[in-house]
C-alpha positions as a printed NumPy array, in Angstrom:
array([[-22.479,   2.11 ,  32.611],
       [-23.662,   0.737,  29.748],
       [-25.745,   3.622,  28.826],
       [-23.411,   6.259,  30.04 ],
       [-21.222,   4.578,  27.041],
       [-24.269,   4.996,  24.388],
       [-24.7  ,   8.92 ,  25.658],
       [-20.731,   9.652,  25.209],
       [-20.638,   7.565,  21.973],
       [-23.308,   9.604,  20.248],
       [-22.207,  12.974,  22.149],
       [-18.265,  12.507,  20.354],
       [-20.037,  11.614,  17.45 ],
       [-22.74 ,  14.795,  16.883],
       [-20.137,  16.81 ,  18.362],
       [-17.485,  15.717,  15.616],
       [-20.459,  15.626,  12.796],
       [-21.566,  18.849,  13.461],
       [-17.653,  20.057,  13.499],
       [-16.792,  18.638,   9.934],
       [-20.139,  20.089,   8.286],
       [-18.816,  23.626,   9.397],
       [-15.518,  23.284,   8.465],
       [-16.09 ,  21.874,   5.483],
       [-18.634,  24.709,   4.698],
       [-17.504,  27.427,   6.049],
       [-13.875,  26.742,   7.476],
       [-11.82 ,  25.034,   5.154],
       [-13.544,  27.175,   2.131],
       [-12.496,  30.394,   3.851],
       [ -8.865,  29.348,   3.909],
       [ -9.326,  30.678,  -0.122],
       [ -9.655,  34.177,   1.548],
       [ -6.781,  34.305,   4.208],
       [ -4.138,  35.27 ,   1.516],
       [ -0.74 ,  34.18 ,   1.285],
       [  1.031,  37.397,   3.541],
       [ -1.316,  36.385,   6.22 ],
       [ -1.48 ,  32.979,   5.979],
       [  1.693,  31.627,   8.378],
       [  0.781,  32.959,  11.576],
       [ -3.068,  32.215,  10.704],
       [ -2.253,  28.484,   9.574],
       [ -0.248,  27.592,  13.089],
       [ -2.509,  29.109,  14.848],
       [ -5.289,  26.774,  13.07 ],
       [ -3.642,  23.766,  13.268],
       [ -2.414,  23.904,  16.92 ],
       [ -5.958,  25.367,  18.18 ],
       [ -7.991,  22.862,  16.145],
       [ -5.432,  20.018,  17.518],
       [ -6.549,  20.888,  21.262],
       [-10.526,  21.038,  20.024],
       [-11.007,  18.094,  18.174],
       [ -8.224,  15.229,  19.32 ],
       [ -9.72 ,  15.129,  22.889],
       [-13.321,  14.601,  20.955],
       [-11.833,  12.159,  18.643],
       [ -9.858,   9.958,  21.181],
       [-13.666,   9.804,  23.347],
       [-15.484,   8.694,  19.982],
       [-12.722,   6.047,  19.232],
       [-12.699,   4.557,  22.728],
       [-16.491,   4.372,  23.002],
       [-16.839,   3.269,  19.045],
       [-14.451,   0.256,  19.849],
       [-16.257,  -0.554,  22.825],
       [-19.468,  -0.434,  21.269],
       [-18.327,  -3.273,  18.634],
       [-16.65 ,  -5.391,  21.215],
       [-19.395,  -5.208,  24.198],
       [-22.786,  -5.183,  20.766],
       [-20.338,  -7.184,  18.432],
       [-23.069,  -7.003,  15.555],
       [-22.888,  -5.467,  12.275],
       [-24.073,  -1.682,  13.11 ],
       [-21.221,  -1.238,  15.887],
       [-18.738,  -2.665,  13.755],
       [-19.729,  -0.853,  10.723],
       [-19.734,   2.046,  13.088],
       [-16.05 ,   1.414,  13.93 ],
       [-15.303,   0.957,  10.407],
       [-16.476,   3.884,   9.173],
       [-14.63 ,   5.958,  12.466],
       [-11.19 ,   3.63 ,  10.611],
       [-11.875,   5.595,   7.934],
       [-11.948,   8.984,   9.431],
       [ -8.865,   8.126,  11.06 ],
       [ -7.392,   7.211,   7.922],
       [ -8.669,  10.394,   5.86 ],
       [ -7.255,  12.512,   8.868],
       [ -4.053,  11.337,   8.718],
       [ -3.074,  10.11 ,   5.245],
       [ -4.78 ,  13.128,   3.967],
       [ -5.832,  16.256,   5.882],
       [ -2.765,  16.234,   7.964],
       [ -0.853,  15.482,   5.082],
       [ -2.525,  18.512,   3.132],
       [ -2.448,  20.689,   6.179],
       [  1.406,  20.243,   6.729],
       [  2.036,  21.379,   2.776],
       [  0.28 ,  24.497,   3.835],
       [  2.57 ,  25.381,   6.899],
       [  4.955,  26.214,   4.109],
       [  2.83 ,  28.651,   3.239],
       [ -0.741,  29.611,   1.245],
       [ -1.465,  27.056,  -1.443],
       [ -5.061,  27.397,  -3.592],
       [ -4.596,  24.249,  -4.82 ],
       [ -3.833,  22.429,  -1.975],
       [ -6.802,  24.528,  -0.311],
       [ -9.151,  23.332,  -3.622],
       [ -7.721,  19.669,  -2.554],
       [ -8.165,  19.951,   1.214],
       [-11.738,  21.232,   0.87 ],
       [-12.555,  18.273,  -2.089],
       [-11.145,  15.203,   0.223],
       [-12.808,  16.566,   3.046],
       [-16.405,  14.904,   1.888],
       [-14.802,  11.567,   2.856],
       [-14.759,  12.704,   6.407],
       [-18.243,  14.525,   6.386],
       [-19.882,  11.858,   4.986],
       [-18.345,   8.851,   6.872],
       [-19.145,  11.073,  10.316],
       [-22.869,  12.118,   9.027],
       [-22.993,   8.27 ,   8.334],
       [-21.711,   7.786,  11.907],
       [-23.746,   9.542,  13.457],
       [-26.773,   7.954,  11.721],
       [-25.374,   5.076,  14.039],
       [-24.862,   6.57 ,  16.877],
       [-28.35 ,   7.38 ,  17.73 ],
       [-29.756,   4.722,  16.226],
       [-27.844,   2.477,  18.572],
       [-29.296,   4.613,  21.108],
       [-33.052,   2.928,  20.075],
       [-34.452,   0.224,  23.159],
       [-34.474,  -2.004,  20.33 ],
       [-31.402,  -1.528,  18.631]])
């Protein structure tokens, strides 16, 4: 079981790193280029799509991330867990935030601001997932 845990933990994790590297590359950029006529029925459609992609992911990573510090309870697996917190925090304090002032419609500069706080998230995930497979190590 233990193992299983390891495998799902670094699964969520790669699944969610690889994720935030292309949206904050490619997605989140290209929002620039939807245009303000086209942009309601393209930003609901976003949001509620991405929603049913990523939460499942995100609820898996947190589960196994919090088991991994309670059942390892050393500074990697907490660290771990912290930096998921701050993912958490970024997501909602700031990308749903950001995301909601769009659903009144096409803003550059909240586009400009979505794609610059973004790096919190893809860093704190590339970070993560630095732990997860180093966790995954016999001797870690």
């Amino acid at each position: 079981m233990h193992d299983l845990i390891l495998l799902i933990h670094a699964a969520a994790t790669w699944f969610m790193t690889g994720l935030i590297w292309f949206v904050q590359i490619v997605h989140y950029p290209l929002f620039a280029r939807v245009g303000a006529e086209a942009w309601p029925p393209y930003g609901e459609r976003h949001r509620a799509a991405t929603t049913t992609v990523v939460m499942p992911v995100m609820l898996i990573e947190l589960a196994a991330a919090a088991w991994l510090a309670w059942d390892r309870a050393d500074a990697l697996a907490v660290t771990g867990l912290a930096l998921l917190a701050l993912v958490w925090a970024s997501t909602f304090l700031v990308q749903v935030p950001l995301h909601t002032r769009l659903g009144g419609g096409h803003d550059a500069a909240v586009v400009r601001r979505l794609v610059a706080t973004n790096w919190v998230r893809t860093i704190a995930w590339s970070a993560r997932g630095v732990i997860a497979l180093w966790v995954l190590l016999p001797a870690a």
